[in-house]
Coordinates of C-alpha atoms and ligand atoms in Angstrom, one line a residue:
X162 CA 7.8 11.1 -14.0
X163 CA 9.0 13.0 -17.0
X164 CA 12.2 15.1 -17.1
X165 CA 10.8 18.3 -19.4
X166 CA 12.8 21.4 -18.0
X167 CA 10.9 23.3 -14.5
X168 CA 9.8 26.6 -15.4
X169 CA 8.8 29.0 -12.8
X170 CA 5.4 29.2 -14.1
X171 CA 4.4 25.6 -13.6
X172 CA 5.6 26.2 -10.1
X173 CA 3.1 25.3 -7.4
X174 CA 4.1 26.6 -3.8
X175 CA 2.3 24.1 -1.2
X176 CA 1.1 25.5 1.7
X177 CA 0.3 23.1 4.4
X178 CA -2.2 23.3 6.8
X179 CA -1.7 19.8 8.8
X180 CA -1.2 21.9 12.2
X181 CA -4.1 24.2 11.9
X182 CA -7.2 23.0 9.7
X183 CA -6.0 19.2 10.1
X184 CA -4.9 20.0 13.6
X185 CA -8.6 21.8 14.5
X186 CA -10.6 18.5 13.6
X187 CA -12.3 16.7 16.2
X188 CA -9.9 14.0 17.6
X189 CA -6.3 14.9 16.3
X190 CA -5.1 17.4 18.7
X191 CA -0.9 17.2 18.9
X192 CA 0.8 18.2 22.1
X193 CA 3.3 21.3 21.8
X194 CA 6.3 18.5 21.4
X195 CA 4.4 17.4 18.3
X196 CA 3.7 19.8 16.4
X197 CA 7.4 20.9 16.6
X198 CA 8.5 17.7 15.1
X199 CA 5.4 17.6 12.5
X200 CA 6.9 21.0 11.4
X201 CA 10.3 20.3 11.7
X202 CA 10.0 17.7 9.2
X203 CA 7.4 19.9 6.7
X204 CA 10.4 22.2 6.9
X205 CA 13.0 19.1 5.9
X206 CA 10.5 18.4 3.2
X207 CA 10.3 21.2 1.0
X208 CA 7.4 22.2 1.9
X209 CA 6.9 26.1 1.3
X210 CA 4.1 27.5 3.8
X211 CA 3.2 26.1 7.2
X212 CA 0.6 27.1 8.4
X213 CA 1.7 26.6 11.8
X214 CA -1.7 27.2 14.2
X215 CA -4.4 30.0 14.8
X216 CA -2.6 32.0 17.6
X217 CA -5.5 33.6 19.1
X218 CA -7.6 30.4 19.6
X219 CA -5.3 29.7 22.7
X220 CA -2.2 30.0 25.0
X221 CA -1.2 27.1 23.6
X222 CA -1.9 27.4 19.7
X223 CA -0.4 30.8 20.2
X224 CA 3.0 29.3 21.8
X225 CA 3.2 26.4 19.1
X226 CA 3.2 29.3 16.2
X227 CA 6.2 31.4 18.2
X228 CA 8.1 28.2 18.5
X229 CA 7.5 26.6 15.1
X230 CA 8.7 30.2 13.8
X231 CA 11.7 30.7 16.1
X232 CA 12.9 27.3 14.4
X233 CA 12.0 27.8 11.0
X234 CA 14.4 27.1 8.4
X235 CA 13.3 27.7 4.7
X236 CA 9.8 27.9 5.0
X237 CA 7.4 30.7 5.4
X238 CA 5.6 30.1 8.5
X239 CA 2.1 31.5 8.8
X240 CA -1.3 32.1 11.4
X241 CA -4.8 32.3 11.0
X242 CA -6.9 35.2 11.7
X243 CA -10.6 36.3 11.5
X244 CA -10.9 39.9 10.3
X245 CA -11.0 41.2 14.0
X246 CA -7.9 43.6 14.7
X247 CA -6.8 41.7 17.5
X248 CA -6.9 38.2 16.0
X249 CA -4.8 39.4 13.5
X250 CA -2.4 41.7 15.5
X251 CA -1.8 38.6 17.9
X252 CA -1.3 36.5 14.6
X253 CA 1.8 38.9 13.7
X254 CA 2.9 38.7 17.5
X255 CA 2.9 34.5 17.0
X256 CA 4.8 34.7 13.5
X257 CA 7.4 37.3 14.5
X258 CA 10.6 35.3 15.0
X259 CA 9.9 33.7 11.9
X260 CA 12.6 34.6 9.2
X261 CA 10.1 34.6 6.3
X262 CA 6.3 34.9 7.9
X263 CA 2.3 35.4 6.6
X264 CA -0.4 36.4 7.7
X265 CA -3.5 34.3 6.7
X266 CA -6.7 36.2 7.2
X267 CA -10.1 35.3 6.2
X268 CA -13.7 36.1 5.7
X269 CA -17.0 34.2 4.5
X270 CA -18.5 36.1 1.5
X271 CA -21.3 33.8 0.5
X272 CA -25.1 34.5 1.3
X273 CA -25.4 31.9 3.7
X274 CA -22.4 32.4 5.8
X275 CA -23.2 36.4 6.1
X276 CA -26.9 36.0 7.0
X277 CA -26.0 33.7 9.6
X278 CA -23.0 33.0 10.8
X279 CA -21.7 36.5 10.6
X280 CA -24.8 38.4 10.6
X281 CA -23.6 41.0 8.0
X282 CA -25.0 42.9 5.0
X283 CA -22.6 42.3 2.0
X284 CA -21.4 46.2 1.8
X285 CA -20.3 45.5 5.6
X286 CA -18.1 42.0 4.6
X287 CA -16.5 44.1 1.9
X288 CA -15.3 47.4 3.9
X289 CA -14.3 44.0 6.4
X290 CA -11.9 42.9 3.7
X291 CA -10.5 46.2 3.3
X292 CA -9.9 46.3 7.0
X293 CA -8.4 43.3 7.7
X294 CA -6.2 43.3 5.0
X295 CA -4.8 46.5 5.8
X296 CA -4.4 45.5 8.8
X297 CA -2.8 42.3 8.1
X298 CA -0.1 44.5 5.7
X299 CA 1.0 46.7 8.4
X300 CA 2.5 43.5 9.9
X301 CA 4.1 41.8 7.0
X302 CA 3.8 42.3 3.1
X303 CA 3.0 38.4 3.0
X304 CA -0.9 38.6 3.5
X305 CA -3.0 35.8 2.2
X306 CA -6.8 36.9 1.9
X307 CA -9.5 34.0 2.0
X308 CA -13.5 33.9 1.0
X309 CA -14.7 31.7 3.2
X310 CA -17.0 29.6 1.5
X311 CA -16.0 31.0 -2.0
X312 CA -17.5 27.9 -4.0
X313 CA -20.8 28.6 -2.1
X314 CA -20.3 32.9 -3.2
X315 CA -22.0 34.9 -5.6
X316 CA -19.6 35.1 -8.7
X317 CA -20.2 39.5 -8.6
X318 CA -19.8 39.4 -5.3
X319 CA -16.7 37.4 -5.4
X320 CA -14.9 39.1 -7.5
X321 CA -15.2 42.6 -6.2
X322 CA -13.9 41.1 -3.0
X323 CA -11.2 39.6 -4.5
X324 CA -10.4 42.9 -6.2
X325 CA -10.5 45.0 -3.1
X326 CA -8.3 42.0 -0.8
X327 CA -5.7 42.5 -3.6
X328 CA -6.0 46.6 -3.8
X329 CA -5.7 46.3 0.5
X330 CA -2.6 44.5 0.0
X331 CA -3.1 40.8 -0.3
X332 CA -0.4 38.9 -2.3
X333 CA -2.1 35.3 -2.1
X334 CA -6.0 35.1 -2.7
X335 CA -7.2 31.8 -1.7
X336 CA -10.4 30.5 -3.0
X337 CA -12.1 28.1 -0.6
X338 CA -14.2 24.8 -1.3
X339 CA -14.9 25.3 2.8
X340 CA -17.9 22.9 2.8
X341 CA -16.3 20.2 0.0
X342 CA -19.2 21.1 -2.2
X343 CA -17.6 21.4 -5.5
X344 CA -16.2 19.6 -8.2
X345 CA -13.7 19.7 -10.8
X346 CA -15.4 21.1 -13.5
X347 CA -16.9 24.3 -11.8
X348 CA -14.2 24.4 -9.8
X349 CA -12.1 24.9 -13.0
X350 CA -14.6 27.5 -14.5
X351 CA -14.6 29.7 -10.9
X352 CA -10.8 30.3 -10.8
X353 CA -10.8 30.6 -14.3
X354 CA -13.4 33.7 -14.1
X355 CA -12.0 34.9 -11.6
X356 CA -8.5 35.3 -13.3
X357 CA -10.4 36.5 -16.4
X358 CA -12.8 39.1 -14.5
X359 CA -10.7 40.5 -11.4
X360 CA -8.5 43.4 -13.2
X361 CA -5.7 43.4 -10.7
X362 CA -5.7 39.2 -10.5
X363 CA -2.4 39.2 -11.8
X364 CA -1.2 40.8 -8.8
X365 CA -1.7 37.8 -6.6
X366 CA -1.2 34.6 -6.6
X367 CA -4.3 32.6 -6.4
X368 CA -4.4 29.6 -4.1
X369 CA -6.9 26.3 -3.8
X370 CA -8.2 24.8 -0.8
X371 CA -10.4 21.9 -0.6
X372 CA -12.5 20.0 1.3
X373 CA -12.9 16.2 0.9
X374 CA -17.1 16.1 1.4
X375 CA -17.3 14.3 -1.9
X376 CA -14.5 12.6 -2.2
X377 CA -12.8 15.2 -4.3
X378 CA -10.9 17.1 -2.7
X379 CA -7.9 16.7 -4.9
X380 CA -9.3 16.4 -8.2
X381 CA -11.1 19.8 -7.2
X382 CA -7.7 21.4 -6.5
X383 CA -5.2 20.1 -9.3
X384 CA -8.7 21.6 -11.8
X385 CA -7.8 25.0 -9.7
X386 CA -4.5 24.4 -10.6
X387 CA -5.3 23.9 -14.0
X388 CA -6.9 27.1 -14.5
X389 CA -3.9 28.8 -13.2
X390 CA -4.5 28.2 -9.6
X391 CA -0.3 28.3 -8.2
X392 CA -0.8 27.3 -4.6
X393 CA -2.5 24.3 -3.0
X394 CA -3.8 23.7 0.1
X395 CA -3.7 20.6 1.6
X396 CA -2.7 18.2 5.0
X397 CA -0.7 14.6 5.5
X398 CA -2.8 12.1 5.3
X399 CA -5.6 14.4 4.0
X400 CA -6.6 15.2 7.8
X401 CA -8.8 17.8 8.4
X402 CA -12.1 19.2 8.9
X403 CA -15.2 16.7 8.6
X404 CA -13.8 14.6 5.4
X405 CA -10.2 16.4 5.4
X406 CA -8.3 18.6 3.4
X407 CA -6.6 17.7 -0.2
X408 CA -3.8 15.4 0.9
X409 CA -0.4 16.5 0.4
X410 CA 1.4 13.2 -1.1
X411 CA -1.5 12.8 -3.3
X412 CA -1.6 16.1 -5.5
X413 CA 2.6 16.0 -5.1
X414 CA 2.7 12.0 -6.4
X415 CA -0.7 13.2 -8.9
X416 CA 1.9 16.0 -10.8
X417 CA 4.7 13.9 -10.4
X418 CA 3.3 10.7 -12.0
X419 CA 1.2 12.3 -14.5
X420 CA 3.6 15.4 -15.3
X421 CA 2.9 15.0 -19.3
X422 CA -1.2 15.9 -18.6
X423 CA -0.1 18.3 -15.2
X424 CA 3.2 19.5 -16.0
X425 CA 3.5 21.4 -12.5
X426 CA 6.2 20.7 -10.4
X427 CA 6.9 21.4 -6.4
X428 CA 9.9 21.5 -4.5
X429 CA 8.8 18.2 -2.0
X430 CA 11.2 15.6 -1.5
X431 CA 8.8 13.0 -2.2
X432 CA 10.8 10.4 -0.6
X433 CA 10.2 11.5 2.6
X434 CA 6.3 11.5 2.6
X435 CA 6.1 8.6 3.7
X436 CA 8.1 9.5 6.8
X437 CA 5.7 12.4 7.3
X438 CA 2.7 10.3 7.0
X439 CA 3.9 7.9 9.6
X440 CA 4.9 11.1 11.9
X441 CA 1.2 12.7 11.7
X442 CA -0.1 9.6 12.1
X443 CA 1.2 8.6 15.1
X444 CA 0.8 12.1 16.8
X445 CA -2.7 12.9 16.4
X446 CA -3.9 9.0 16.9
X447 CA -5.3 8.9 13.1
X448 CA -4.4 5.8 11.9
X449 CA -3.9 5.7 8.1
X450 CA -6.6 4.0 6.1
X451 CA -5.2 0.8 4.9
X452 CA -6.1 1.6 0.9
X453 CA -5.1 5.1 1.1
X454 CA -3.3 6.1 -2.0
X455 CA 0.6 6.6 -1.6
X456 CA 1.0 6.0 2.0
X457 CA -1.5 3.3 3.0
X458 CA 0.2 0.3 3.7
X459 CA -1.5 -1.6 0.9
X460 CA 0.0 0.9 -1.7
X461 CA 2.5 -1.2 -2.6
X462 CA 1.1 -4.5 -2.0
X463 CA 0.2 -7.3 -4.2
X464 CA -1.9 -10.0 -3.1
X465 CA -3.6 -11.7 -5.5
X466 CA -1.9 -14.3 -7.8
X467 CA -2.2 -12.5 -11.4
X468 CA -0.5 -9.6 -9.9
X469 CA 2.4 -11.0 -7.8
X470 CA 3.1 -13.2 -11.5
X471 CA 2.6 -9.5 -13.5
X472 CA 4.9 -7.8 -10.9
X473 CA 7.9 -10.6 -11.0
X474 CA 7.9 -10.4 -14.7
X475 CA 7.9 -6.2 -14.3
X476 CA 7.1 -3.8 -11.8
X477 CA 5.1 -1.5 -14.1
X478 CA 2.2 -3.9 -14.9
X479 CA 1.3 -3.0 -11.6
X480 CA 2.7 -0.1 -10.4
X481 CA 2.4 3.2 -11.5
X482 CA 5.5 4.4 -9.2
X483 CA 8.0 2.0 -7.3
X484 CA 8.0 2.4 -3.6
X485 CA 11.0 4.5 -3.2
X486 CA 9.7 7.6 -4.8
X487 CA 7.8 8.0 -2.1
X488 CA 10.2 6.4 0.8
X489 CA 9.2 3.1 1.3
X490 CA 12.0 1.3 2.0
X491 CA 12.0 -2.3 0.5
X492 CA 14.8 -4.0 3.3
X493 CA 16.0 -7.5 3.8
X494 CA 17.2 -6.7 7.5
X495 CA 14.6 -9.8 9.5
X496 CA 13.8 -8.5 13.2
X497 CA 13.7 -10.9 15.9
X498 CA 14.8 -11.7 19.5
X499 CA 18.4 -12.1 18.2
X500 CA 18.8 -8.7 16.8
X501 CA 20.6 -6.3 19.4
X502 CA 20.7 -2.5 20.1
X503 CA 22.7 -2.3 17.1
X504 CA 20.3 -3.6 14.1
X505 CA 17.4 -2.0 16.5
X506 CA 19.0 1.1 16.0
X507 CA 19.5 0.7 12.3
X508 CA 16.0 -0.4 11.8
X509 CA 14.4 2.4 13.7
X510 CA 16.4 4.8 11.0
X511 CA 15.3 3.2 8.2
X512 CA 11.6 3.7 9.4
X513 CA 12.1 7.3 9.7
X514 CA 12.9 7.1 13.3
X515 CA 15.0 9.3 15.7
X516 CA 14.1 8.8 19.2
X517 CA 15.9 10.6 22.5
X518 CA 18.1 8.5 24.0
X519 CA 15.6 7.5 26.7
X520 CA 13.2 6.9 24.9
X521 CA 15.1 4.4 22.7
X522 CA 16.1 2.2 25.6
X523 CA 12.4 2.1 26.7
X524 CA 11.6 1.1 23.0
X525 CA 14.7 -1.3 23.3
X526 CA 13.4 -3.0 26.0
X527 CA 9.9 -3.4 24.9
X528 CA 10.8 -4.5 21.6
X529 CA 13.0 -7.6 23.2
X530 CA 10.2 -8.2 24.8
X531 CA 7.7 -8.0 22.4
X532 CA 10.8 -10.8 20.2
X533 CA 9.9 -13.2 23.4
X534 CA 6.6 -13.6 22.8
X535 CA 6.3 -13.2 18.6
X536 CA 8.1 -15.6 16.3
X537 CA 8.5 -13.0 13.5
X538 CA 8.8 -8.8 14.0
X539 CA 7.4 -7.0 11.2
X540 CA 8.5 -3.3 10.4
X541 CA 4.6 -2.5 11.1
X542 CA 5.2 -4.2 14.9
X543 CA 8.2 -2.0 15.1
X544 CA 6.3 0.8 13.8
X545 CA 3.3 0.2 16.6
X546 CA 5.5 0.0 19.3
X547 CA 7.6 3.1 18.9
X548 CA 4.5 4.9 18.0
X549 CA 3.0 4.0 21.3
X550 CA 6.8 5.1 22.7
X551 CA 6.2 8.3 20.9
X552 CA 2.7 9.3 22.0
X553 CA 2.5 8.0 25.6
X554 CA 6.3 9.4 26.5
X555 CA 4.7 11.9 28.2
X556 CA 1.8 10.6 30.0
X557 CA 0.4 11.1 33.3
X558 CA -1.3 7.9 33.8
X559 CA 0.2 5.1 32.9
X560 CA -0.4 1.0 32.7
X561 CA 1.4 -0.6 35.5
X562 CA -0.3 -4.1 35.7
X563 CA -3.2 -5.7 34.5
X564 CA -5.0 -9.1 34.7
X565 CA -8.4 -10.3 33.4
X566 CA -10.4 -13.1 34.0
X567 CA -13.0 -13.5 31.1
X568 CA -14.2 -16.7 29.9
X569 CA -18.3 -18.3 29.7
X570 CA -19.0 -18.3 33.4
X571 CA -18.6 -14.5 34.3
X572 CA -19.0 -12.4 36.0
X573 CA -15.4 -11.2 33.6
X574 CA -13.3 -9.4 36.4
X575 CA -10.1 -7.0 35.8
X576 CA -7.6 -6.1 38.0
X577 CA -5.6 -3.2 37.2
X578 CA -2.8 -1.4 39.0
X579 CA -1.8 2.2 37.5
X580 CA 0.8 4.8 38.0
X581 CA -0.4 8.2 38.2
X582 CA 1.8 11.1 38.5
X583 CA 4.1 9.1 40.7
X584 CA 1.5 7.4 42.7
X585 CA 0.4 3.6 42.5
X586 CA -3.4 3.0 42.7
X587 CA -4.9 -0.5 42.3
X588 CA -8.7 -1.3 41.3
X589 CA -10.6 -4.4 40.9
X590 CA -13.9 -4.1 38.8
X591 CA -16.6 -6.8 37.3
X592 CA -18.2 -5.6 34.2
X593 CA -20.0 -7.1 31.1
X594 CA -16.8 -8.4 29.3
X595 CA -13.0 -8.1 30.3
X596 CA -13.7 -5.1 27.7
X597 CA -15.7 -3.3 29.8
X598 CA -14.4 -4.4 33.4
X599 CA -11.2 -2.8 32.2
X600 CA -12.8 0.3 31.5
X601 CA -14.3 -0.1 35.0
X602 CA -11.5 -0.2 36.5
X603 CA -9.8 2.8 34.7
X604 CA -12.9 5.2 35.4
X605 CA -13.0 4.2 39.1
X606 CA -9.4 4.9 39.0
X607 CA -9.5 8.2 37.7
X608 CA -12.9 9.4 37.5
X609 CA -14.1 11.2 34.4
X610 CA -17.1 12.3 32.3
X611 CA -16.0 11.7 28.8
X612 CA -17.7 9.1 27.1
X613 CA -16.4 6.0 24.9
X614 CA -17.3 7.2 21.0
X615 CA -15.4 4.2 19.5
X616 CA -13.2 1.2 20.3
X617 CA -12.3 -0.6 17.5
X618 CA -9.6 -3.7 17.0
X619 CA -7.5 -4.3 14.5
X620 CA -4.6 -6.7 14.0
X621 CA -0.9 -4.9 13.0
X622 CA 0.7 -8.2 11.3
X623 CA -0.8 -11.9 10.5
X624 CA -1.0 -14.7 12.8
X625 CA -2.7 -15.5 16.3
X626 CA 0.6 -13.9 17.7
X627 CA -0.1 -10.8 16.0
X628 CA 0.0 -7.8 17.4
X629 CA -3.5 -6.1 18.2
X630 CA -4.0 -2.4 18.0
X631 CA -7.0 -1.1 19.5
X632 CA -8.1 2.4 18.6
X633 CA -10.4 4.0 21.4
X634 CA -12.4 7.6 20.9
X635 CA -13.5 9.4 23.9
X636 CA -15.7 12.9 23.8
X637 CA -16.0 15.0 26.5
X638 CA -17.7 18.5 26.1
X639 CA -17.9 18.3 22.2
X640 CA -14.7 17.7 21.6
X641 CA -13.0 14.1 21.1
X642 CA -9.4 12.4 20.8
X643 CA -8.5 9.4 19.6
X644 CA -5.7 6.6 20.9
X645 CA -4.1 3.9 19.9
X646 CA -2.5 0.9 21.8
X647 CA -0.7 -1.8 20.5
X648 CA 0.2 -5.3 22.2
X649 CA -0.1 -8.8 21.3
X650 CA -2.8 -9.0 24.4
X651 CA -5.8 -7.1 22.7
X652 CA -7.0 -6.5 26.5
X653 CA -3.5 -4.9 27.4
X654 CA -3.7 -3.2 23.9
X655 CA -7.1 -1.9 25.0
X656 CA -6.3 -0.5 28.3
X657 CA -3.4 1.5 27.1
X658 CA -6.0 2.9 24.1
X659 CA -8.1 4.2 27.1
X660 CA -5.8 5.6 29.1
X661 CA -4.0 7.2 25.9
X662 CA -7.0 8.7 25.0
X663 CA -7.5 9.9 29.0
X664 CA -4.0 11.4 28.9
X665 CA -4.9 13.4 25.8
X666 CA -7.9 14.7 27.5
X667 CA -6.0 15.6 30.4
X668 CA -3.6 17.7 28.2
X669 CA -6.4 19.0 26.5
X670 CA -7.8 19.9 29.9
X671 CA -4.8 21.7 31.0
X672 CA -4.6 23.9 27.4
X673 CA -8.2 25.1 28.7
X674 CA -10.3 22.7 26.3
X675 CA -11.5 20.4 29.5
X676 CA -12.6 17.1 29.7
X677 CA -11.4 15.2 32.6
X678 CA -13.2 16.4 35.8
X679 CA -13.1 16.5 39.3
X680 CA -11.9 13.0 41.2
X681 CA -8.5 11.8 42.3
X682 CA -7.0 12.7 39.3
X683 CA -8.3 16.5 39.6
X684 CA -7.1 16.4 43.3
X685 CA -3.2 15.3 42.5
X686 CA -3.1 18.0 40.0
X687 CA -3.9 20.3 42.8
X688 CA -1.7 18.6 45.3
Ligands
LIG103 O1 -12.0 25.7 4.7 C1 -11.8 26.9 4.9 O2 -12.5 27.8 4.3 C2 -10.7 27.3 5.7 C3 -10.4 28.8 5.7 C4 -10.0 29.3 7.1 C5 -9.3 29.0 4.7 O3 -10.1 26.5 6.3
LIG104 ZN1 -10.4 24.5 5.5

């Protein structure tokens, strides 16, 4: 990173949208609790707009916005509308104890999206802009205007719209790749015209969001940014619709690292991405691809022979940034079934950590048990294990007991005691594998529709005593969530991905998306 004095011209205001477009994509749903932390941190982290939720999609999207904005400290917190009046008017109702708020309202402007999906003439979108702009601004004089599917829109088209959004009011225009269609190049050229053609474009400040459909999603916005672009879009860990969104520690680390070819600057503590990717990770159930650049856990690593040597001798013929930049912490402190509440403690902080006081004992306890059974603790075994403390705190079904016998004479049988709500239930099931006996026994336990998608097994750390996380997907009524368990028995490790998974339907469920259906479970609820 270079040192060349800020000015406020290279500044680039990020605007994240982890809690609504990376939020809205199949499988990463956050409980309320969640997304308070997830924003409490953006907030810590410098980051400038949160897009905190689309109030009028539900009860609960609306109460997450009017919390997260209650709480706010230095950032601008903002909701999605459509162009209806009472989207938009229920937006400014979510945002309103915010100290600094926006309004985020969109519309698609490209042929396709009219014809079909809105079913509109193109003189009918643009008197829409007007509208919903207006609207927007007797709420707030933060209004951010969007063309969906701007990559997609007819350049004339485009740029009267964009004209009339900023005439109406709108102080950020944001120019779409929706569909993750474009790339770097044309990307470039689009804002660039538009800046050019648009008379009053230097009334607004233009914004980039992209989708990841090609794999360029953050190339596509630092070109935007390029041609004078001042605001990008983008999630932790890149989640999002389909492919994602831009990821957030990769455009920051891209204009940090290469400052003398991007000289743009942010105000993100970069040190604590790492914290934040850990954070999102663990509340939606996404794990983070091992190779993803800045936060996968391979970032930093160096396996082969030529490279450890290169790195001993210096650190840059191999890396581009150290570790700390972006809070990794490189610790001596060794974990094992000697270390006490104390070093726990410490250890949890340097991870990033701060659990209630509960919740820490519960961790406590399961990470002196975990010391029993596994010769060495790795920060990534303490990292599964509070994870799972984290995102099954609040469940309503929980693991009790379970054994399995498997082996080559079968039938494999599983015997599994649970704890729901309170009560104790116990269930005995055959099935074709412990795998699947298991899952017997949890959907004769609580009966349900939703249907496996994925189970997949990983192992968190080396060795046959290695942990094993298992990530399970269920979908029920076009909708899906995903799990994680961890233990160093994959067939423990898989029961609690199932029932995580089942919870997080179940609070789904109860937020009006359901998925769970009738049974015992249903009944208790009632009762
Ligand atoms: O991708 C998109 O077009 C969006 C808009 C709502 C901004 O997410
Ligand atoms: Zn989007």
């Amino acid at each position: 990173m270079t040192t060349q004095a800020k000015s406020d011209k290279d500044r680039v205001v990020i605007f994240d949208t982890t809690l609504r477009d990376g939020e809205q994509c199949p499988g990463a749903t956050m409980t309320h609790d969640e997304k308070l932390e997830v924003a409490e941190l953006l907030d810590d982290m410098g980051v400038d707009i949160i897009e905190a939720g689309f109030p009028i999609a539900s009860e609960g999207d609306f109460a997450a916005v009017h919390e997260i904005a209650t709480r706010s400290k230095n950032a601008v917190i903002c909701g999605l509308s459509r162009a209806a009046f009472k989207d938009i008017d229920r937006c400014a109702e979510a945002i309103k104890p915010a100290k600094r708020k926006r309004i985020h309202t969109f519309l698609s402007t490209s042929p396709v999206h009219m014809k079909y999906k809105l079913q509109k003439e193109p003189h009918e979108v643009f008197e829409m802009v007007i509208s919903q702009v207006t609207r927007a601004r007797s709420h707030t004089d933060d209004v951010e205007w969007s063309a969906e599917d701007a990559t997609r829109t007819e350049h004339d088209f485009l740029c009267r719209c964009v004209e009339a959004a900023i005439k109406a009011g709108a102080t950020t225009i944001n120019i779409p790749d929706t569909v993750g269609y474009t790339v770097p190049e044309e990307y470039f050229k689009l804002i660039a015209m538009l800046r050019e053609r648009v008379p009053n474009s230097d009334q607004a400040r233009f914004s980039v969001h992209c989708h990841n459909d090609l794999g360029m999603a953050v190339a596509n916005s630092l070109a935007g940014v390029n041609a004078g672009a001042r605001q990008i879009e983008c999630t932790v860990n890149g989640i999002g619709e389909r492919a994602g969104n831009a990821a957030l520690e990769e455009v920051v680390m891209a204009m940090n690292v290469r400052n003398d070819v991007l000289p743009y600057w942010t105000g993100i503590d970069a040190t604590m991405l790492t914290r934040a990717s850990k954070l999102v990770s663990a509340a939606t159930s996404f794990p983070v691809q091992f190779n993803k650049a800045i936060v996968g856990r391979n970032a930093f690593a160096h396996e082969s022979g030529i490279h450890q040597d290169g790195m001993l001798k210096h650190t840059q013929t191999y890396e581009i940034m150290t570790p700390e930049t972006v809070g990794v912490k490189q610790t001596s402190l060794v974990m094992g079934k000697h270390s006490g509440r104390h070093a726990f403690v410490h250890k949890l902080e340097e991870l990033g950590y701060k659990l209630a006081a509960n919740q820490l004992e519960d961790a406590f306890v399961r990470f002196k048990a975990l010391a029993d059974r596994k010769k060495q603790i790795y920060d990534e075994d303490i990292e599964a294990l509070v994870d799972e403390e984290i995102a099954h705190a609040q469940d309503r079904v929980k693991l009790v007991s379970l054994s399995v016998i498997a082996g080559t004479r079968g039938p494999q049988r599983a015997t599994m005691k649970l704890d729901i709500e309170g009560r104790s239930a116990i269930e005995e099931c055959d099935g074709n594998g412990p795998v699947d006996a298991i899952f017997n026994c949890i959907k004769a336990l609580v009966p349900h529709e939703a249907k496996l998608e994925l189970y997949q097994v990983h192992a968190v750390t080396e060795g046959t005593d290695a942990q094993a996380e298992v990530s399970v997907r269920l979908a029920g009524e076009g909708r899906s969530v995903t799990a994680r368990g961890a233990d160093p028995d994959t067939l423990v490790a898989s029961a609690k991905a199932y029932l995580g998974a089942l919870n997080k339907l179940m609070v789904r469920r109860q937020r009006g998306g359901v998925a769970v259906s009738e049974g015992r479970l249903h009944s208790t609820e009632v009762g």
